[in-house]
Amino acid sequence: MPRTVRQRIVGALAKMYFKVAGRRLRQELGGGDAGGSPQGEALLRRAAAEGAVLLENDKTLPLTRKFALFGRTQKDTFYSGYGSGGDVLSPYHVCILDGLIAANAPLSECVRAFYEDFSAREPARKGGWGDWDFSNPEPAVPEEILNRAAEETDTAVVVIGRASGEDRDLELEEGSYFLSRGERALLCAVEKKFQRVVLLLNIGGLIDLSFLDEFHFSAVLVLWQGGMEAGGAAADLLLGKVCPSGKLADAVPMSYSDLPTAAYYGSPARVEYKEDIYLGYRHFETFAQDRVRYPFGFGLSYTAFLVTARYLGGAVEYCVRNVGTTSGREVVQVYVQKPGDSPARELIAFHKTAPIPPGGEERGRIPLEKRLFASYDAALHAFAVGGDYALYVGTDVRSADMVSTFSLKREIVEQLSPIAPPPLEEISIPARTGSHTLSDVKRGEIGLEEFCAELGLDDLEALAYGALKMDSPLGAPGNAGVMGGVTPSLRARGVPAVTMTDGPSGIRMRAPCSLIPSATLLACSFDEELLTSVYALVGREMAKRGSHVLLAPGMNLHRTPLCGRNFEYFSEDPLLTGKLAAAAVRGIHSSGAAACPKHFCCNNREFNRSRSDSVLSERALRELYLAGFEICVKESRPRFLMTSYNKINGVYAHYHEALVRGVLRREWGFEGCVVTDWWMRRGKRGGLKNNAYRVRAGVNVLMPGGTYIGKGYQYGGLKGALRRGRLTQDELRKNACEVLRAILPFVTGEEDVVR
Ligand code: BGC
């Protein structure tokens, strides 16, 4: 479709805007090493390269010869996914082509010119909210250009791209989970003319890779979605400036139907997790080894490593030796096979080495606590060990070598109780008079409970709601919502209005902010320190942009590759998810901001997300879907947490007293503030309904504060419940304490003066 004059003007204005915005970001955030500074850019470029996974290579990569770059995604690169988790107003993007041009890559000029011209004439489309386009129509390359390019070189690189987003899952259709006709035609045309074809995948989560059987690729590199520095990172990898070290955070099946969840994607209303604890590689390694295309943890390098390990007294000692010719990094992965009805392999630890020069080595020790060997015994409601174990160490789940077998005596490592609402606690926070401010609490002049006891009912109620809408005037422009000091009365008591912004791909607000690589990419880095550094950078930008809380990291497991938000989430594995989320939270905290991990829990598809019920066993909940959150909460102590939209075993997450009051708070010791995902479905239990039911469940704040999903304005309802004796004032004060405890670190003292 030819571009209209209007489209051209809009395009030119947008370009100008980003140029100016880029300069502004540099000026505004350029001090120190936030985004926009040379250090920030270098970090994001390094991060985007660290998670790329090399699946095949017959030594064609790194590229040293001239090559022809095909596929419109080289220009229309997907930097992130769509929706709240990807919609960052990034000041600039480096597409794959521009990254290569800037690196002086020896590109075929006629092919480059063809795509530059095409992409200027037919801009990529994104689609509207929840109606996202997964891919862009691929143009047919004229025969004459193919021939000219084939005369210049025998090597072609083809980029295939996909994106998905919130509120829309991928579909089992061409151009979505499968190759489009245009992409297939392009691959056929290129394969005919070039001896070597390198495939680059610019995707947010796994798509169907069975077409790898139809074509012969000399190399396959999964770039994922690399954020605003994606193009530079792609160039670094392709040209050999960076040695690939990413590892798959999900097993790649032979085909969709091989997935253990394929048949249980679910009806509109109900998703039965019949695969139970056998998700992803846990299923494949136990029951269907031959249905795996690439195993979990797999990824090639430009160099070669020799990994040796032994298990000694509660720790694995490893040695990684670089026996190749290039400096590179490797990931040591530790798996266990537990006795009884358990997956044949479970990841229990990993470590990414520092860059090791050729001939060099790294030695180290990975401690393993007993809890890592425990399985959840649903009959006893306990994590227990007992029986024969085998330990494997290696560089992917399949090739990991057995390093030890041992027996453990039957022992309960952690006694828990059934996942059920805990008995109502006797709380006593009697009302008192006083007019202290939250700064007085911060200064230690009065306790938090005493302060809450001084608050009137209106204040207590207001603390249970956000400031009604997104983009609240009380917060920085483009915020996702504001909570805390949402009324003049609360602000008069020194309670700051707390600005929340999305995550996880950077700060989503109306100001240029760094767009970081997608979570799937970051997960494949297997690099906790990297996650901490990247999110520390985001945290520094938050301080400058006026955001207190980042609605991130996204922690739902990749239960199905169709989930539209997989780009926001890390992996199918809970340990990797939990460790990386904890690292991200530490990064955000390091700059004084706060993280809000989400969505607690079992939001594993987008389709009908605010009505569907995730139905699963207690063991699958404990060992998989809660396990990542548990690690994150225990290791990094986030002060906020967001519930999910869906039901879990019949109860909406925002009413799930058993999970929120029971597991999260009582078992794991979470002391902070739990917020709903944006708006909530109505519900009731006994005499409690809607917000009173939510507060009883331990979900402190309805975000953004007004309107239910679907219909109706909603604020209040708590005082009515008090009047009817369904909720007590003590409970409301306790709710306020939980909210204010999370907010307290944001109190500067200035609130007392400036209101
Ligand atoms: C998403 C959340 C997001 C929130 C605010 C919701 O639709 O599910 O992840 O943080 O909106 O934008």
XYZ file of C-alpha atoms and ligand atoms in Angstrom, residues 84 166 470 480 502 508 551 565 598-599 609 642 645 677-678, ligand 1:
27
model
C 1.452 -2.292 29.373
C -1.345 -8.145 26.535
C -4.635 5.641 35.303
C -0.301 3.568 35.688
C 4.700 -0.272 34.264
C 5.948 3.236 30.742
C 5.089 -2.851 38.160
C 2.682 -11.878 27.498
C 3.355 -9.700 39.316
C 0.947 -11.459 38.615
C -7.831 -13.618 31.599
C 0.371 -7.570 42.368
C -6.815 -11.281 37.098
C -4.166 -6.043 38.927
C -5.901 -3.076 37.335
C -1.743 -5.479 33.487
C -0.682 -5.212 34.526
C -0.270 -3.773 34.474
C -1.491 -2.912 34.714
C -1.201 -1.416 34.702
C -2.902 -4.504 33.627
O -3.748 -4.604 32.523
O -2.192 -6.796 33.582
O 0.428 -6.041 34.317
O 0.736 -3.513 35.402
O -2.444 -3.176 33.707
O -0.888 -0.973 33.444
